[in-house]
Coordinates of C-alpha atoms and ligand atoms in Angstrom, one line a residue:
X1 CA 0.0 0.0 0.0
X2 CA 1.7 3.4 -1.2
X3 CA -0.3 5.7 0.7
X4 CA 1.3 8.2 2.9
X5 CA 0.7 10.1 5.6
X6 CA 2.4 12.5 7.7
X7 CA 1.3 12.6 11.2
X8 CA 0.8 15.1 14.2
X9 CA 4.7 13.8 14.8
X10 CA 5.7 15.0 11.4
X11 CA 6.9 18.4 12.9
X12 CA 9.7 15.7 13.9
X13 CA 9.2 15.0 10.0
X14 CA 8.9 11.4 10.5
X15 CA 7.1 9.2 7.5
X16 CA 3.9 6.6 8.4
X17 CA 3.2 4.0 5.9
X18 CA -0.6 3.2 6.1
X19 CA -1.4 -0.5 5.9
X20 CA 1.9 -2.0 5.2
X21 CA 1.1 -3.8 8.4
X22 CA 3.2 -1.0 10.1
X23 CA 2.6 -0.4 13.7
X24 CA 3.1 3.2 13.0
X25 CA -0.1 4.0 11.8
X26 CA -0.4 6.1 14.7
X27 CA -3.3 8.0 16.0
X28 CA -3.0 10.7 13.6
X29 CA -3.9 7.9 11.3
X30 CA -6.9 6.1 12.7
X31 CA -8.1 9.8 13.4
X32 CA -7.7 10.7 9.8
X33 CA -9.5 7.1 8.6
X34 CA -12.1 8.3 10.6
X35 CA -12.5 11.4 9.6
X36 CA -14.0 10.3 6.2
X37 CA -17.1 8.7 8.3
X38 CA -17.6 11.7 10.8
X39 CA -18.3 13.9 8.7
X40 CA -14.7 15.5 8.7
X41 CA -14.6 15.5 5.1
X42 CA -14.6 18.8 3.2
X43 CA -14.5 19.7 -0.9
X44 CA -11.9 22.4 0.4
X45 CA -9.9 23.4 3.7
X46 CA -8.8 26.6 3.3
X47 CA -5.5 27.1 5.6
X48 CA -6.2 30.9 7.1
X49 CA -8.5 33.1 7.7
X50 CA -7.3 36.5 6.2
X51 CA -6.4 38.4 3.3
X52 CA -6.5 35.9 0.7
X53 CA -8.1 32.7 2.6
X54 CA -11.3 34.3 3.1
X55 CA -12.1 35.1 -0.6
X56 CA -11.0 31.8 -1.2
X57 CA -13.6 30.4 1.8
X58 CA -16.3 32.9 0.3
X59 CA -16.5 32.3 -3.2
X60 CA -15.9 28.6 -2.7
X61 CA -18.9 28.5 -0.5
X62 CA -21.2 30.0 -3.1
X63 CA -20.5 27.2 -5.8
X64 CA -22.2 25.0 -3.8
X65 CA -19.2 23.1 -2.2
X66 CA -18.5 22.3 1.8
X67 CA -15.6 24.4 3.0
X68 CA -13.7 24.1 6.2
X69 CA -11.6 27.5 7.2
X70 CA -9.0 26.7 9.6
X71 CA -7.9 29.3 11.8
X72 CA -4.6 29.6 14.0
X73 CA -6.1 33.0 16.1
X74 CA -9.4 33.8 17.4
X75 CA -10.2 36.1 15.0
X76 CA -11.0 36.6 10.9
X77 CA -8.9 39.2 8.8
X78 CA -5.2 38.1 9.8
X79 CA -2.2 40.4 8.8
X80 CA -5.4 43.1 8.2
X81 CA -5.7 44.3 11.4
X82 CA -1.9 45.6 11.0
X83 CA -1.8 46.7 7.5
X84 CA -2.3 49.4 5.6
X85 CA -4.3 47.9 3.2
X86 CA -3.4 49.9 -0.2
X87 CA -4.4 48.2 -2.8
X88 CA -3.7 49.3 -6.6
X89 CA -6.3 47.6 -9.7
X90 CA -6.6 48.9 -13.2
X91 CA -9.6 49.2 -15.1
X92 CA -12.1 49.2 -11.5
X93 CA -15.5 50.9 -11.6
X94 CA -14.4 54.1 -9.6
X95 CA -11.8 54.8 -11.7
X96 CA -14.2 54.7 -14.9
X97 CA -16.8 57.0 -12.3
X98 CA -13.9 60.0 -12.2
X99 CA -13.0 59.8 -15.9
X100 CA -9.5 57.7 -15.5
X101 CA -9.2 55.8 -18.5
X102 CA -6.6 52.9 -17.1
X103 CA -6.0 49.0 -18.1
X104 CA -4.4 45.9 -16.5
X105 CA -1.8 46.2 -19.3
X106 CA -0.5 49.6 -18.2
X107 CA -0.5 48.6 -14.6
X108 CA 1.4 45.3 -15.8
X109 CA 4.0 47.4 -17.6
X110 CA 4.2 49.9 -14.4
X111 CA 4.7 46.8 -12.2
X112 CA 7.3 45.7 -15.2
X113 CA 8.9 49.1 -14.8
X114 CA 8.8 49.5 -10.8
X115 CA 10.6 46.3 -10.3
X116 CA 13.3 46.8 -12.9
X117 CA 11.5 43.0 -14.4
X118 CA 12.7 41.4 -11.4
X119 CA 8.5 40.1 -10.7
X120 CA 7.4 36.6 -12.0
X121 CA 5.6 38.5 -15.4
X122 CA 2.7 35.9 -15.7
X123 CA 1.8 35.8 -12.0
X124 CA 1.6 39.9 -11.9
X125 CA -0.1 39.3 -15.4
X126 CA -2.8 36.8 -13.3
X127 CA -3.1 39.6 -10.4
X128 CA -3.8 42.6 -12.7
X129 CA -6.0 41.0 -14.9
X130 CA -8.4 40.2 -12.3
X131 CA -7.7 43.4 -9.2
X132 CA -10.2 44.9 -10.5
X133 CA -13.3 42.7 -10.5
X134 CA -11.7 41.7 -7.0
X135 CA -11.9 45.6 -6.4
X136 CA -15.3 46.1 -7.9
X137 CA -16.5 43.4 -5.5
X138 CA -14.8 45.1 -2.7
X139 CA -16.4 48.2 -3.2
X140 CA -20.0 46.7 -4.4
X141 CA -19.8 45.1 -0.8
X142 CA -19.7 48.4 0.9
X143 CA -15.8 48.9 1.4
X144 CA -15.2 52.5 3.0
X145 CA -12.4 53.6 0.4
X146 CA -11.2 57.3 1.3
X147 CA -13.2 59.8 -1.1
X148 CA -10.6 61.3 -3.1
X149 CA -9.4 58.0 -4.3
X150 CA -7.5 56.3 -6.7
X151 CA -4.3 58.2 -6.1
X152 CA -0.8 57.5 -8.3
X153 CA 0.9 56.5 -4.2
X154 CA 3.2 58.6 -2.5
X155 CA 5.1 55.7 -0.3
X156 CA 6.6 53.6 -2.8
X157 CA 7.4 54.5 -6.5
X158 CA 4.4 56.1 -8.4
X159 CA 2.2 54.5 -10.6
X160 CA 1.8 56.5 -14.1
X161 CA -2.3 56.1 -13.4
X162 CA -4.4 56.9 -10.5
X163 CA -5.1 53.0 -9.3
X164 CA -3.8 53.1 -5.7
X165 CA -6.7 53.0 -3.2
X166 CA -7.2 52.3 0.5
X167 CA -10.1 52.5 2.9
X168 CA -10.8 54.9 6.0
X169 CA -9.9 52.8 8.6
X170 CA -7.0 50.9 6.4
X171 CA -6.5 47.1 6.3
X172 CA -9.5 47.1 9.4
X173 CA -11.7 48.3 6.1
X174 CA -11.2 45.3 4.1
X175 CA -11.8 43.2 7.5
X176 CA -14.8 44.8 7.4
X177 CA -16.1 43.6 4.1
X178 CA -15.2 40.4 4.2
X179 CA -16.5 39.2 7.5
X180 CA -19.9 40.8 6.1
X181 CA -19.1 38.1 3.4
X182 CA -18.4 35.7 5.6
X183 CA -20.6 35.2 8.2
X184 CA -23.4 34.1 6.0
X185 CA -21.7 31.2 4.7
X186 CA -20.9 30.5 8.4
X187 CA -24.3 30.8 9.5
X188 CA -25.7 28.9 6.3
X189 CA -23.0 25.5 7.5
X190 CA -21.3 26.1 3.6
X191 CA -18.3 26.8 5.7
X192 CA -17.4 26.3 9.1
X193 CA -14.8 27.7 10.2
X194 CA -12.5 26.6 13.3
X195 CA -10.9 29.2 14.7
X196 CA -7.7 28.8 17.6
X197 CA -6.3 25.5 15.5
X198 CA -3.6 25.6 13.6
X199 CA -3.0 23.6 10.8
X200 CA 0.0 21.1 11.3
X201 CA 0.8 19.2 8.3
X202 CA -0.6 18.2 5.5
X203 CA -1.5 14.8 4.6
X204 CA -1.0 12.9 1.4
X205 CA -2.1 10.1 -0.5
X206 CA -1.5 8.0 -3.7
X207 CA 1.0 9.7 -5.9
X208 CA 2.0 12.8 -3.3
X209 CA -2.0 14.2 -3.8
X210 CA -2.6 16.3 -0.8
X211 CA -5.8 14.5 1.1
X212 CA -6.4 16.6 4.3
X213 CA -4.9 18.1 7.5
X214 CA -4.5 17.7 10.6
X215 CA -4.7 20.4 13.5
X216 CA -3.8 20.9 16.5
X217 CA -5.9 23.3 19.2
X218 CA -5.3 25.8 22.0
X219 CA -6.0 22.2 23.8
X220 CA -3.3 20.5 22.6
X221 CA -5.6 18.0 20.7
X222 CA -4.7 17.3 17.5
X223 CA -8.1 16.4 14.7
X224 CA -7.8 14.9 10.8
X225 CA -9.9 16.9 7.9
X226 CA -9.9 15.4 4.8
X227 CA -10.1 17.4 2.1
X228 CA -10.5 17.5 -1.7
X229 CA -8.5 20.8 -2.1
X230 CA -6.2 22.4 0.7
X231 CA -5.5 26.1 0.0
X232 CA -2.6 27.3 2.1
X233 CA -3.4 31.0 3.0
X234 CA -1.3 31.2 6.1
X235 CA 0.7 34.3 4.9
X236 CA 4.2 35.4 5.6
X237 CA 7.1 34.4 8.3
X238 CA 7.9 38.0 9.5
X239 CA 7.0 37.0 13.2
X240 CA 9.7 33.8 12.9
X241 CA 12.7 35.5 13.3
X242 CA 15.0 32.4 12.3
X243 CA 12.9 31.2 9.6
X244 CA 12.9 35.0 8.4
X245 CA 16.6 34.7 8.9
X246 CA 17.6 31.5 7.2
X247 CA 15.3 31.9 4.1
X248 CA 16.1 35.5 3.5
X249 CA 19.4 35.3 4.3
X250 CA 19.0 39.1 6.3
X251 CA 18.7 39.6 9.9
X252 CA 15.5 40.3 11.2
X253 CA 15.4 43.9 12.4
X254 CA 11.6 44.5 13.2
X255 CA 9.1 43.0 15.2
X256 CA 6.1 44.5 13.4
X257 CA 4.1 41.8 11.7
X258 CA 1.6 40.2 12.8
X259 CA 2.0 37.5 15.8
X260 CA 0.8 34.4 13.4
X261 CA 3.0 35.4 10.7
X262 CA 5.1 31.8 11.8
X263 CA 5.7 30.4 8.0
X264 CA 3.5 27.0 9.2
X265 CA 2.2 27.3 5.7
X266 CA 5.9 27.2 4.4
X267 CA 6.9 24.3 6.8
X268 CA 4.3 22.1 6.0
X269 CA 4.2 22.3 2.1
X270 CA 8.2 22.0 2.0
X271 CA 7.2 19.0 4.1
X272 CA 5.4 17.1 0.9
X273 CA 8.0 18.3 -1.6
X274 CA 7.5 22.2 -2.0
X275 CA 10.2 24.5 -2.3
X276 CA 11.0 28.3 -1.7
X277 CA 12.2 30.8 -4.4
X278 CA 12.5 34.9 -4.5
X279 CA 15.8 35.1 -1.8
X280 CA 17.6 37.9 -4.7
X281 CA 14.6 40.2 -4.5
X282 CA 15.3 40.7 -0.8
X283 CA 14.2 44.4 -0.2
X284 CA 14.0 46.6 2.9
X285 CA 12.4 49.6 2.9
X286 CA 14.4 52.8 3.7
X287 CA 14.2 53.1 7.7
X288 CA 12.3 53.7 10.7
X289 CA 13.4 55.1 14.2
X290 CA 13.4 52.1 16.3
X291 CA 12.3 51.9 20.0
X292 CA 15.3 50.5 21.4
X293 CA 18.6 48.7 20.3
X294 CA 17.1 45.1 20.9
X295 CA 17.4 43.0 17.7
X296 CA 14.1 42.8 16.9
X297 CA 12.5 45.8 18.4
X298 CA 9.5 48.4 16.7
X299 CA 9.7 51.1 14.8
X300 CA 7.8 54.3 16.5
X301 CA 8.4 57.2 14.1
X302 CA 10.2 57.4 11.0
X303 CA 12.1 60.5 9.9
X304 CA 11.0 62.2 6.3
X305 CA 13.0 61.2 4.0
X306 CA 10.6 62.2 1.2
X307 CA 12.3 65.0 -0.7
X308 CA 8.5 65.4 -2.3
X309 CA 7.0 66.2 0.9
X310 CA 10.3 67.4 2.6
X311 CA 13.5 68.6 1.1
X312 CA 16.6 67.2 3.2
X313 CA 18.7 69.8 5.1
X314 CA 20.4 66.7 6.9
X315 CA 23.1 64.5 5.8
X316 CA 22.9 59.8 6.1
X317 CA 26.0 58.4 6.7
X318 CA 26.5 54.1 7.4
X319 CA 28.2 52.7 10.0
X320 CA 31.6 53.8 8.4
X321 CA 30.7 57.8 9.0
X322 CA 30.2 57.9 4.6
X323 CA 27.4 59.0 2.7
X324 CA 25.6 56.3 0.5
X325 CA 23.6 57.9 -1.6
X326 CA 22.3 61.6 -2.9
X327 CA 19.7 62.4 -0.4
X328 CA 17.4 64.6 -2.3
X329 CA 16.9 61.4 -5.2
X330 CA 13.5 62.0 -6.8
X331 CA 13.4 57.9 -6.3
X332 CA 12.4 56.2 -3.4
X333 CA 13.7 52.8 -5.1
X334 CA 17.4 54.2 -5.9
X335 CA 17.3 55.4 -1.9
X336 CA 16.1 51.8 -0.6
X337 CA 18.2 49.7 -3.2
X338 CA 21.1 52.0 -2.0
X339 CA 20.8 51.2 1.7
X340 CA 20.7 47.8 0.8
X341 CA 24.3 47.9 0.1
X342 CA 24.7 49.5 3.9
X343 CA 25.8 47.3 7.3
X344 CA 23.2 46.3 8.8
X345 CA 20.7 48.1 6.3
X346 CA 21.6 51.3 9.3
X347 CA 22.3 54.9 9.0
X348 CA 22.2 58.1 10.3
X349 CA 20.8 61.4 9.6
X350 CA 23.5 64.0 11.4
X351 CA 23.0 67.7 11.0
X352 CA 23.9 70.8 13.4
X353 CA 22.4 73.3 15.5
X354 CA 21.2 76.1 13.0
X355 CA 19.4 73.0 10.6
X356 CA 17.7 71.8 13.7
X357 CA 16.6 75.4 14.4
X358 CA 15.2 76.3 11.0
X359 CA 14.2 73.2 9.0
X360 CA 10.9 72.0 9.1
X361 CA 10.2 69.2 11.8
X362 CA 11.9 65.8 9.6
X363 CA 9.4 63.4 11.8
X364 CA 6.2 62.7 10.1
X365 CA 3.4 63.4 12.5
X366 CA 5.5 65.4 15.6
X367 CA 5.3 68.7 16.1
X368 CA 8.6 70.6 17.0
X369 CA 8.4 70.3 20.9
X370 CA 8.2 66.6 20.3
X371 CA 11.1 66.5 18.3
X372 CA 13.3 68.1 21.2
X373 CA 12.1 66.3 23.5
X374 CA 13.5 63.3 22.2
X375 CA 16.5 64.0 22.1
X376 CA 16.1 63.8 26.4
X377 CA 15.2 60.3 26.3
X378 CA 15.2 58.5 23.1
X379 CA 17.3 55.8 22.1
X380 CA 18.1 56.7 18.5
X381 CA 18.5 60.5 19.4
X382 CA 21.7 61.7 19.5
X383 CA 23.1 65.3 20.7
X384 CA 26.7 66.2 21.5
X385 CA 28.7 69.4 21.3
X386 CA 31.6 68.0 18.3
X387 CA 31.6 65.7 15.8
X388 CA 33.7 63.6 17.4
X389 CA 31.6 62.5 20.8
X390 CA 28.7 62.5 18.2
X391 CA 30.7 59.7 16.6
X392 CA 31.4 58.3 20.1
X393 CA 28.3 58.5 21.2
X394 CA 26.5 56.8 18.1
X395 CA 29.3 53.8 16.9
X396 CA 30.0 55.7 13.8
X397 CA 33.4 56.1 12.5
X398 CA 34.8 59.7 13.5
X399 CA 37.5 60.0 11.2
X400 CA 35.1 58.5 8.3
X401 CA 31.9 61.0 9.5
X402 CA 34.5 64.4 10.0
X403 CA 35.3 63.3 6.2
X404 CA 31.6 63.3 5.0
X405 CA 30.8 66.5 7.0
X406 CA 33.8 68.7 5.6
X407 CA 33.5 67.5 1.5
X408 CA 29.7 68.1 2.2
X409 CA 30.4 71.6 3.5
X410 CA 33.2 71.8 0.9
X411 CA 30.6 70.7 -2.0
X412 CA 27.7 72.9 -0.5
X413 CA 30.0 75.9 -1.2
X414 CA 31.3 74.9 -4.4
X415 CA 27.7 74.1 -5.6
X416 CA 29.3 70.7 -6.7
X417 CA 28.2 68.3 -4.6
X418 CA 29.9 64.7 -5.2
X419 CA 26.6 62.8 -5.0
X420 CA 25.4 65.3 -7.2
X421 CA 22.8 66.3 -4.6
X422 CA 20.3 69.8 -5.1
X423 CA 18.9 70.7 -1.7
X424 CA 21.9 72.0 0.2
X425 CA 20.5 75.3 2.3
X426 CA 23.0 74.8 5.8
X427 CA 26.1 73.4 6.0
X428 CA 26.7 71.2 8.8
X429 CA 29.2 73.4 10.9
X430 CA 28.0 74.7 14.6
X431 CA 27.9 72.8 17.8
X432 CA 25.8 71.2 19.2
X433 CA 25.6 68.2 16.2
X434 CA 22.9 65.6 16.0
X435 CA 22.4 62.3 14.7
X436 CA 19.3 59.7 14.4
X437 CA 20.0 56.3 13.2
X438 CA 17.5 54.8 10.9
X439 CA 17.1 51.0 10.4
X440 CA 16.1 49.5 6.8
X441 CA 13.5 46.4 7.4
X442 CA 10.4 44.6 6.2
X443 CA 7.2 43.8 7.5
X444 CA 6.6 41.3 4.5
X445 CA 8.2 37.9 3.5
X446 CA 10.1 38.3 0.4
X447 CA 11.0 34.5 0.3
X448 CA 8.0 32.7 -0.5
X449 CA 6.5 28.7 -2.0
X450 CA 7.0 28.5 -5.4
X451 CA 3.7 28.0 -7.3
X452 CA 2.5 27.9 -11.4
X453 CA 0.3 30.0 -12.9
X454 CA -2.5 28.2 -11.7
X455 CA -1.3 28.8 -8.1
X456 CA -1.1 25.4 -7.3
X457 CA 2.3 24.9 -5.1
X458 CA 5.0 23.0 -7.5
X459 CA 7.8 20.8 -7.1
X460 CA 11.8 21.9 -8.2
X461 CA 10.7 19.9 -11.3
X462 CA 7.9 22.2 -12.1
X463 CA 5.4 19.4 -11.3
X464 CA 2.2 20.2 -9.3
X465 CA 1.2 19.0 -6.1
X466 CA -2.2 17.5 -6.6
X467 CA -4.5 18.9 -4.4
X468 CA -2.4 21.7 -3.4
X469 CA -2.2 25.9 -3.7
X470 CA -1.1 28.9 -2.2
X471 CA -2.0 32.4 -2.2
X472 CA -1.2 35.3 -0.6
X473 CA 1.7 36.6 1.1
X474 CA 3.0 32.9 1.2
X475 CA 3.8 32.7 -2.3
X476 CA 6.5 35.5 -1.4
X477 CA 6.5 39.2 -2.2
X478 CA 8.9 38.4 -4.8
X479 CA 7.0 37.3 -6.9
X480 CA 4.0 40.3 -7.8
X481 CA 6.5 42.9 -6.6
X482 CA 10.0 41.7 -7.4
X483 CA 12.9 43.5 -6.2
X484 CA 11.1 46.6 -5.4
X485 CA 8.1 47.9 -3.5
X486 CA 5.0 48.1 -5.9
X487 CA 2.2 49.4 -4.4
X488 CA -0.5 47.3 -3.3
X489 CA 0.7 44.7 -4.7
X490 CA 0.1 42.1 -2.2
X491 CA -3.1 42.7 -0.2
X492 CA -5.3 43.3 -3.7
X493 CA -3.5 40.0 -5.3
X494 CA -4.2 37.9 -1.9
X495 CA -7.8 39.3 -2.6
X496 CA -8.2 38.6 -6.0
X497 CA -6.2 35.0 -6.3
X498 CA -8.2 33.8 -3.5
X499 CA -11.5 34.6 -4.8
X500 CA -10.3 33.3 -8.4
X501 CA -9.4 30.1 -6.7
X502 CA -12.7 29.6 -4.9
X503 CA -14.7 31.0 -8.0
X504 CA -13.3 29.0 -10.8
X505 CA -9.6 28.2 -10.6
X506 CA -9.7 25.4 -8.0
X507 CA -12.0 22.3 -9.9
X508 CA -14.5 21.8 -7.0
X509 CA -17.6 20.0 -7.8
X510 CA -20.3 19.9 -5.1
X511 CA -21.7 16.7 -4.3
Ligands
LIG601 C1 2.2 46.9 8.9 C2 1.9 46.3 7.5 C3 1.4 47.2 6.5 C4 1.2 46.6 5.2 N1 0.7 47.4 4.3 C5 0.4 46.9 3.1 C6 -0.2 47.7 2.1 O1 -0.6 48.9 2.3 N2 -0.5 47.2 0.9 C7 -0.2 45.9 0.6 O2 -0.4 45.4 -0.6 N3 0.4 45.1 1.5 C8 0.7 45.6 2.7 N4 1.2 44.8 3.7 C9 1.3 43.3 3.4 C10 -0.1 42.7 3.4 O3 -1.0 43.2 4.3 C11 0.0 41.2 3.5 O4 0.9 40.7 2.6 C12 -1.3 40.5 3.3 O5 -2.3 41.0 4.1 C13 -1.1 39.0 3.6 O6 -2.3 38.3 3.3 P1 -2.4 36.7 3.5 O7 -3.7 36.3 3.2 O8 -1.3 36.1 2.8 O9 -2.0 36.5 5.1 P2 -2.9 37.0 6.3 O10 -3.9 38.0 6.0 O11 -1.9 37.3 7.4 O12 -3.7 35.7 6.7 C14 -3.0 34.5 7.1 C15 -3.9 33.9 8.2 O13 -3.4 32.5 8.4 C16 -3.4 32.3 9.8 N5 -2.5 31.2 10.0 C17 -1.1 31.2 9.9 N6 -0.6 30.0 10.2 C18 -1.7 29.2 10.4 C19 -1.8 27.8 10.7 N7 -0.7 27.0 10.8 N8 -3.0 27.3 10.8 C20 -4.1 28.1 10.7 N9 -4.1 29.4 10.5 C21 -2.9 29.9 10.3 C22 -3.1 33.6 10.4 O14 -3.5 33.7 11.8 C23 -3.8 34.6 9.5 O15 -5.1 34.8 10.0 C24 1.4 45.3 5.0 C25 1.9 44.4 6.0 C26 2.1 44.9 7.3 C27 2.6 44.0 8.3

């Protein structure tokens, strides 16, 4: 007998024969035997209850099918409740209500054009060609989006169109919606959902065909589900600081993702042959002002480094006391790709006592009170009266930051700066000298399971995983954003490939 199944144990990734007379069969096994009989047998188990799984659970439920929606926390909406929520689709009804004449293949080529063609073509190709009817459903379900909406994005690099949108109370918005979706399957038995479990591992059957999971609750009791399908929708690994480590290759600066983010997902389909791609399109973005010096600690306020909303009096030097990059760049890209190249993706804004006096406030949000202040008590604020304790008192080289200082001030004079920067009002020259250290990181998992175009979750060989797929943030930022940050590009994808899957893409047939 071939079939195989991976019990509870197989976090130890141990292997059960069934009936090859082994005495392993285990519980796990009689469990999941059962589990055809007691009614523990579903047409899909979605793995996740946010952005992407409950689209998937949703649209699933409507064709008829039973759906079981396995949930690791006690609540729906998953990474959601943290994020933003900006979500970018071309072509959508609101756009064609204000007059902006826009099409998946511009948005395609902006993507294209963001990423430098780093993205996986035909999976952004997938996510633009359907954002908008997943945007169009959003909004016909009563999703708050902010009035003046779509916008080009300020964050990342702009889109040439007006497609970027996101809701009043951001990613709590699209919660919003889709419980409203939600609860009427629930209440209707077309899908019951279990929240506090986690999914385990996944089981399979002849040939490697994924046939259930099992799950394991805030109890400690493990339960089999067969299933037909199994969607993994378990997101990212941001909260799993070694997995984050080891599959990235970057240390883990920032603890700012949400708690489940563990990479189970990940785990259990590398466990029945899956594999990981997208480590070169590693990415952070270009810094926040973190709480404290602990490795994995929150960022709290982030200075503007926006020339567009705020020209730079300041100068960023690394570790080393040098300047990395022009500071007044038009692109946000060129500044994040540059810190990239920076130990410990860290820096330091440094300026003097007449820039702090007359430049605008550089922390988004603070007023200028607020900005003194911390320089009393916060751990990223520095103040000293020379460049030299400034260095001392930060880590950063002082022969290496004297060096930037004077050829800045020599530059600023000569109007010939060597980065080739504008925006030089001050020079950096009168005690007392300040410096705040930024740190690069990311909230989302570039890394992610490799998957085809019809999102089922593949082999090295290119092979398919019968029974398996994947969407959302699990099948890695890499992927729909490349090496780059394209905006919205993963909460309106989650969206859309999970309601594609539960509308048409996954072949469920009700009984
Ligand atoms: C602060 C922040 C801001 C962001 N802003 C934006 C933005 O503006 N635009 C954008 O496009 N992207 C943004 N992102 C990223 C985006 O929000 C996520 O990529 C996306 O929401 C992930 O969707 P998902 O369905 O893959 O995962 P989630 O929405 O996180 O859902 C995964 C679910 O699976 C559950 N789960 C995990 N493991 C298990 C298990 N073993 N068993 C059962 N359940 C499990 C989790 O509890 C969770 O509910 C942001 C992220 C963060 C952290």
């Amino acid at each position: 007998m071939t079939e195989i199944l991976w019990t509870p144990d197989a976090l130890t990734k141990r292997r059960f024969l069934i009936g090859a007379g082994s005495t392993a069969i285990g519980l796990a096994a009689a469990r999941f035997a059962q589990a055809a009989d007691d009614k523990n047998s579903w047409d899909l188990i979605v793995v996740g209850a946010g952005t992407a799984g409950i689209p998937a659970a949703v649209f699933a439920a409507h064709r008829g099918v039973r759906v079981l929606l396995i949930e690791a926390s006690a609540q729906l909406g998953g990474t959601l409740h943290l994020s933003t929520g900006q979500m970018s689709a071309a072509g959508t009804k609101v756009q064609k209500s204000k007059g902006i004449v826009d099409t998946p293949a511009e948005h395609l080529e902006d993507v294209w054009r963001i990423s430098k063609g780093t993205v996986n073509r035909d999976l952004v190709k997938l996510a633009v060609d359907n954002a908008a009817e997943a945007y169009d459903w959003l909004m016909d379900s009563g999703f708050d989006m902010i009035a003046s909406h779509p916008v080009k994005g300020r964050a990342h690099e702009p889109y040439s169109k007006d497609r970027y949108y996101w809701g009043t109370e951001n990613g709590v918005s699209i919660v919003k919606v889709l419980e409203q979706q939600l609860k009427p399957e629930i209440a209707a038995g077309r899908v019951t959902w279990l929240a506090r479990h986690q999914a385990k591992q996944l089981v399979s059957g002849v040939g490697g065909a994924i046939t259930g999971v099992i799950t394991e609750g805030e109890d400690g009791k493990s339960a089999a589900h067969r299933g037909k399908f199994v969607l993994l929708a378990t997101g990212g690994f941001n909260s799993n600081v070694k997995m984050y480590e080891d599959l990235q290759g970057v240390k883990h600066y920032a603890r700012m993702s949400y708690p489940y983010a563990q990479g189970q997902g990940h785990d259990m389909a590398m466990a029945v042959g899956a594999y990981v791609r997208g480590k070169e399109n590693y990415l952070s973005n270009f810094g926040g002002i973190m709480e404290t010096d602990e490795p994995q600690s929150h960022s709290f306020a982030r200075f503007n480094t926006y020339p567009e909303r705020r020209q730079p009096w300041e100068i960023y030097v690394n570790v080393r006391g040098e300047r990395f990059v022009r500071e007044d760049v038009p692109s946000v890209d060129h500044r994040e790709h540059a810190l990239l190249k920076q130990p410990d993706l860290r820096y330091w804004v440094v300026f003097d006592h007449d820039i702090f006096k007359q430049s605008p406030v550089p922390i988004e949000g603070w007023d200028r009170e607020q900005f003194e202040a911390a320089f009393k008590d916060k751990a990223m604020f520095f103040m000293a009266d020379s460049l030299e304790e400034l260095a001392k008192k930060t880590g950063v080289n002082a022969a290496g930051l004297a060096a930037s200082v004077a050829a800045y001030n020599k530059g600023r004079e000569a109007k010939k700066d060597a980065f080739g920067r504008k925006h030089m009002p001050l020079a950096i020259a009168k005690a007392p000298f300040y410096a705040i250290r930024q740190q690069g990181y990311s909230i989302t998992s570039t890394v992610g399971i490799a998957v085809n175009n019809d999102l089922q979750v593949i082999r090295k060989d290119g092979s398919a995983i019968k029974g398996l797929y994947a969407a959302g943030e699990i099948i890695g930022t890499s992927q729909l954003m490349g090496s780059a940050f394209c905006g919205g590009m993963n909460v309106m994808p989650a969206i859309a490939f999970g309601k594609m899957l539960g509308q048409r893409m996954i072949p469920l047939t009700s009984a």
